[in-house]
Coordinates of C-alpha atoms in Angstrom, one line a residue:
X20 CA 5.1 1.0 24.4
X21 CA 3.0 2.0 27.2
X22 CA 0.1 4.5 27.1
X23 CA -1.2 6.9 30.1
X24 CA -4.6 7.1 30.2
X25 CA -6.7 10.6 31.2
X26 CA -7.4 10.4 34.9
X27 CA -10.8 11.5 34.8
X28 CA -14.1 8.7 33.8
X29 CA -14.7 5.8 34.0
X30 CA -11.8 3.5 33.3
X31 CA -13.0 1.0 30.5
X32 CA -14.7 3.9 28.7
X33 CA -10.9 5.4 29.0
X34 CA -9.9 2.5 27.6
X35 CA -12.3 2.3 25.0
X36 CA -11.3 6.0 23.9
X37 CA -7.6 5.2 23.6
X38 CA -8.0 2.3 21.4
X39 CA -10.3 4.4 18.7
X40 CA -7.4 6.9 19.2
X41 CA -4.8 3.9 17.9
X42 CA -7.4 2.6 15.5
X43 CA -7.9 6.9 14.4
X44 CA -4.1 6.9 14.5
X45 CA -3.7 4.1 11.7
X46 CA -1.1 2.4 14.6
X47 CA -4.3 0.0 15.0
X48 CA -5.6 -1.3 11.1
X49 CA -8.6 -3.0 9.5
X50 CA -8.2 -6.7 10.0
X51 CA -5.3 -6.2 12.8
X52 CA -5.1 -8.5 16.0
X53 CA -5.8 -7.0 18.7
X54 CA -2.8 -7.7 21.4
X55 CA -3.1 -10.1 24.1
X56 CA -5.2 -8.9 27.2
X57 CA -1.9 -9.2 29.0
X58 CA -0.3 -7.0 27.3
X59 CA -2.7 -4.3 26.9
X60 CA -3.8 -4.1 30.5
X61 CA 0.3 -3.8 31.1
X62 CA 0.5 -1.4 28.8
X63 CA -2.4 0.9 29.9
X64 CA -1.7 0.2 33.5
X65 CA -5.1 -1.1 34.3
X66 CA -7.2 -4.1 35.0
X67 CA -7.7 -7.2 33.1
X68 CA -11.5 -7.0 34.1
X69 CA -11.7 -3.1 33.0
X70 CA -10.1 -4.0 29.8
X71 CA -12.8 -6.5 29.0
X72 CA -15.2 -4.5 28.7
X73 CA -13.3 -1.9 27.2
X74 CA -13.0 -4.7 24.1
X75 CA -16.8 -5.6 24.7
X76 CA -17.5 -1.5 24.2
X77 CA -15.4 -2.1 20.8
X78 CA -17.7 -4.9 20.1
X79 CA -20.6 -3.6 20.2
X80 CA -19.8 -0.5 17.8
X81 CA -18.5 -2.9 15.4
X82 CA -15.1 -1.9 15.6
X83 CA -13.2 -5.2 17.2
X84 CA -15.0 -8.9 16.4
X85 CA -13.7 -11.9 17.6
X86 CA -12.8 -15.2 15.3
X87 CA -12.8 -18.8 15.7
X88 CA -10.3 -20.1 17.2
X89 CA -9.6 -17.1 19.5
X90 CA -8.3 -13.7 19.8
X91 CA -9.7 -10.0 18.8
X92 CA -9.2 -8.8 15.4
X93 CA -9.9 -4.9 14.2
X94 CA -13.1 -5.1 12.0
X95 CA -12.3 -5.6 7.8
X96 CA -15.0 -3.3 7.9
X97 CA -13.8 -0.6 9.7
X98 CA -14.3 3.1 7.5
X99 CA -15.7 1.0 4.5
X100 CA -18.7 3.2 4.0
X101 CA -17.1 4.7 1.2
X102 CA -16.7 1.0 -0.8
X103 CA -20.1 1.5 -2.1
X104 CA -20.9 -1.0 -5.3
X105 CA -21.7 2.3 -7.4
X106 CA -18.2 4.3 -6.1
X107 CA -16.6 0.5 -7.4
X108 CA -18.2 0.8 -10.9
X109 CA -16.7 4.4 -11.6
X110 CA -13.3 2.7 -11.4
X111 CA -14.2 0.8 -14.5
X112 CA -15.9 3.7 -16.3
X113 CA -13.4 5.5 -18.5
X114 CA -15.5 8.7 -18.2
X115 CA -14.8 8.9 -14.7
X116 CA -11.1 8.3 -14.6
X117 CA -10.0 11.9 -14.5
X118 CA -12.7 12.6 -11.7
X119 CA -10.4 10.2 -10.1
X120 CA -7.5 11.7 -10.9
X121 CA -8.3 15.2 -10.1
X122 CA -9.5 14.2 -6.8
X123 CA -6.1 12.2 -6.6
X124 CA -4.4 15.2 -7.7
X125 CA -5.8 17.6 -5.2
X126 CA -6.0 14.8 -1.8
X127 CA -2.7 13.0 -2.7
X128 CA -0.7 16.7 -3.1
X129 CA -1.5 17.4 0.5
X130 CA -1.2 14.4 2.0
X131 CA 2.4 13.4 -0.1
X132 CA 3.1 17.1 1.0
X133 CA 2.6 16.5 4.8
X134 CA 4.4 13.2 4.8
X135 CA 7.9 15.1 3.6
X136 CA 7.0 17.2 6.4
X137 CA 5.7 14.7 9.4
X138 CA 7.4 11.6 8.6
X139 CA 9.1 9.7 11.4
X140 CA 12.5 7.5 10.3
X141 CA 9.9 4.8 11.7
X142 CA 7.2 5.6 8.2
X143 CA 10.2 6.4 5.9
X144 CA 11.5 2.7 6.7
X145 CA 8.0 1.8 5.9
X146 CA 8.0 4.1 2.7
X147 CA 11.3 2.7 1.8
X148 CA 10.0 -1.1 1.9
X149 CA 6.3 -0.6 -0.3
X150 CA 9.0 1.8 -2.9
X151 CA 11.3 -1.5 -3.1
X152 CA 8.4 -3.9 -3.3
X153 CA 7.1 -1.4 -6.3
X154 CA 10.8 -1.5 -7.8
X155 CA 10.5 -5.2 -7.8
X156 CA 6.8 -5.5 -9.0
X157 CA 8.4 -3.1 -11.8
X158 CA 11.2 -5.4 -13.1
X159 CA 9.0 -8.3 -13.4
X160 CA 6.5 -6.8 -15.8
X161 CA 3.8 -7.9 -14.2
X162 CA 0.8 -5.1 -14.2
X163 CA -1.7 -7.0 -11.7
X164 CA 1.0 -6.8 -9.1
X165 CA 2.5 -3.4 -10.3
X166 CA -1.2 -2.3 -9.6
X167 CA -1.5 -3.7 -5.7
X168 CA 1.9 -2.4 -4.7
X169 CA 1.5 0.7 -6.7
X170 CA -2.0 1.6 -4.5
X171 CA -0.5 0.2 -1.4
X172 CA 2.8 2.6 -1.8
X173 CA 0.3 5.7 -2.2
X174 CA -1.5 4.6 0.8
X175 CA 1.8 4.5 2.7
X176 CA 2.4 7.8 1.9
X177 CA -0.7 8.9 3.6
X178 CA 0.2 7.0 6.7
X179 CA 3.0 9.1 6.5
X180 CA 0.9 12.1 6.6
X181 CA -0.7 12.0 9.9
X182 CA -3.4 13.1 9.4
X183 CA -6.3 11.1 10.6
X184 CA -9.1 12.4 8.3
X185 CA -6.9 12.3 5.0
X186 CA -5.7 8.4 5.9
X187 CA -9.4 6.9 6.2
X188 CA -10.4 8.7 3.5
X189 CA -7.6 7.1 1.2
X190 CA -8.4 3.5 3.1
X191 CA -11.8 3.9 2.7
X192 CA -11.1 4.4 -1.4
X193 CA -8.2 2.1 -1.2
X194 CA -10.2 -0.6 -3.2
X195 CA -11.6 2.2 -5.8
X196 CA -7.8 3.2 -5.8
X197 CA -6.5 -0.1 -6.5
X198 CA -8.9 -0.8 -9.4
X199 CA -8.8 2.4 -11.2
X200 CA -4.8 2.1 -11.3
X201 CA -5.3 -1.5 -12.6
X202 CA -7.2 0.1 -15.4
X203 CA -4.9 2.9 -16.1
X204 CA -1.4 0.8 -15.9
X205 CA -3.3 -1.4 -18.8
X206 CA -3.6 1.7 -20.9
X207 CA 0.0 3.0 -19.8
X208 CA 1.6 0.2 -20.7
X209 CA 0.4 0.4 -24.7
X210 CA 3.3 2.9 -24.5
X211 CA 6.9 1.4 -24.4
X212 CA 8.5 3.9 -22.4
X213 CA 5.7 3.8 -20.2
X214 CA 6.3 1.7 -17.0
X215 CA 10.1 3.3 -16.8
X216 CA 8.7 6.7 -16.6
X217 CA 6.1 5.8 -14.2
X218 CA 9.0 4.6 -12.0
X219 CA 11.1 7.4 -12.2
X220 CA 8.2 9.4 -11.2
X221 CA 7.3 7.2 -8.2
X222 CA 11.5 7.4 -7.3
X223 CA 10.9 11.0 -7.7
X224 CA 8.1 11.2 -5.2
X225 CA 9.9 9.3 -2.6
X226 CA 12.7 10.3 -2.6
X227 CA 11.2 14.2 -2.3
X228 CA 9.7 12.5 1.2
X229 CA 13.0 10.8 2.1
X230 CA 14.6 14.5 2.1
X231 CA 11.8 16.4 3.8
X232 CA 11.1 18.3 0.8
X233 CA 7.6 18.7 1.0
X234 CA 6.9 21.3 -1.8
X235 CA 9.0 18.7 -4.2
X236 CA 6.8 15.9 -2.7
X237 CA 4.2 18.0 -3.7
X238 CA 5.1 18.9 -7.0
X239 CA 6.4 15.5 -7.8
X240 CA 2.8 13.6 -7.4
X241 CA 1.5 16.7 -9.3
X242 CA 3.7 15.9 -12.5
X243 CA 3.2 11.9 -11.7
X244 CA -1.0 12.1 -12.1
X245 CA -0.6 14.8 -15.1
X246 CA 1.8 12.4 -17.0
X247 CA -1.0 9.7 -16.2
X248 CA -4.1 11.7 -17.6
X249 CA -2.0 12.6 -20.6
X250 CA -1.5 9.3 -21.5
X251 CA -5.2 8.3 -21.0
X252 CA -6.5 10.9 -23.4
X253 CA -3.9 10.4 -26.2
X254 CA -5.2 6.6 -25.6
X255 CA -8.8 8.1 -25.6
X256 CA -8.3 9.9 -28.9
X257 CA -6.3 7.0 -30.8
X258 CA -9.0 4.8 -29.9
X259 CA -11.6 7.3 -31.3
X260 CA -9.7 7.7 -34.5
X261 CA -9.6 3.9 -35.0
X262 CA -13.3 3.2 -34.0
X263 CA -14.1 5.9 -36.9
X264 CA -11.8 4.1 -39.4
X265 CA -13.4 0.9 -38.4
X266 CA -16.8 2.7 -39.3
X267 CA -15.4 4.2 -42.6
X268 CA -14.2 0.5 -43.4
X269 CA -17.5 -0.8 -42.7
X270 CA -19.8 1.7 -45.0
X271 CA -17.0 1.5 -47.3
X272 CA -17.5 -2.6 -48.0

């Protein structure tokens, strides 16, 4: 698909503008090969020369890199200045799960809200194949994978969104995301009817996109992080009750 460029500046810096736009966009992603110069310069209409240094501008901001063995690939680190070590830890701190999950709760309600709203048939067949991997993940009981997909379907959602700022935040916590659902699908899971009602409430939330309902969307990722909070603290307060006993046992011997 070709892309007109403005007609004012100096072509590579053009250049260099519309490929932040794609990378802004999310149609350009962290780790993503960069098209053939060929088929760029066709695509923008320019110079093979111009776009050179266009990708050279990249470089130098840290936004394209180039690997052995050829080619130009969007930088891994691209909006990671959020993955800091400490942001990590609070994953794995139970104290700080519902910070999580209230910030989940308040960014994921507009962005699953939007996505009902703005998505093109193009994200809901995206949407539709990250629900079916999650489906599949589901009937093979295996959490580590339910986890990954899990993640990966919320930040699919936000794609769907488009909107620029709420996407790099979500990919910039994507690995905070990832691990902190990990955590919680270990304590969900202590409950039977757990991963089947985590399901119907991840059906529920697509399928509020799928119809362009975004206040259903909404409401529907609103009851999915409530149910998982409840569960946490009932977990919370059984484990209390049996570390006491434990102590009782002890003092008792």
């Amino acid at each position: 698909m070709s892309r007109s460029l403005p007609s004012q500046g100096k072509l590579s810096d053009l250049i260099t503008k519309e490929l932040e736009t794609m990378m802004i966009e999310g149609l350009l992603k962290p780790g993503d090969r960069l098209p053939p110069e060929r088929e760029l310069a066709e695509r923008f209409d320019v110079s093979r020369p111009s776009l050179r240094e266009a990708i050279q501008n990249l470089k130098a901001k840290g936004m394209v890199v180039s690997r052995q063995g050829g080619g130009n690939y969007i930088s891994e680190d691209l909006g990671s200045d959020l993955r800091d070590p400490l942001l990590q830890a609070m994953s794995t701190h139970p104290e700080f799960r519902y910070d999580l999950l209230e910030f989940r709760d308040a960014m994921e309600g507009i962005s699953t809200y939007y996505a009902a709203i703005r998505s093109t048939d193009e994200d809901k067949e995206k949407l539709t194949k990250s629900y079916n991997d999650l489906i599949e993940a589901n009937k093979q009981k295996n959490p580590a994978l339910e986890a990954k997909l899990d993640a990966a379907f919320h930040l699919t959602i936000a794609e769907c969104a488009h909107n620029a700022v709420m996407l790099h935040t979500m990919r910039a916590l994507f690995q905070m995301l990832a691990q902190s659902i990990a955590a919680n699908l270990d304590y969900l899971f202590q409950h039977s009817e757990a991963r089947g009602k985590v399901m119907e409430q991840h059906t529920a939330i697509y399928q509020a996109i799928m119809d362009s309902d975004p206040q259903a969307a909404k409401n529907a990722i609103h009851s999915h992080l409530s149910y998982v909070e409840d569960i946490l603290l009932e977990v919370s307060r059984l484990e209390s009750r049996r570390q006491r006993a434990l102590k009782q046992a002890n003092l008792l011997r």
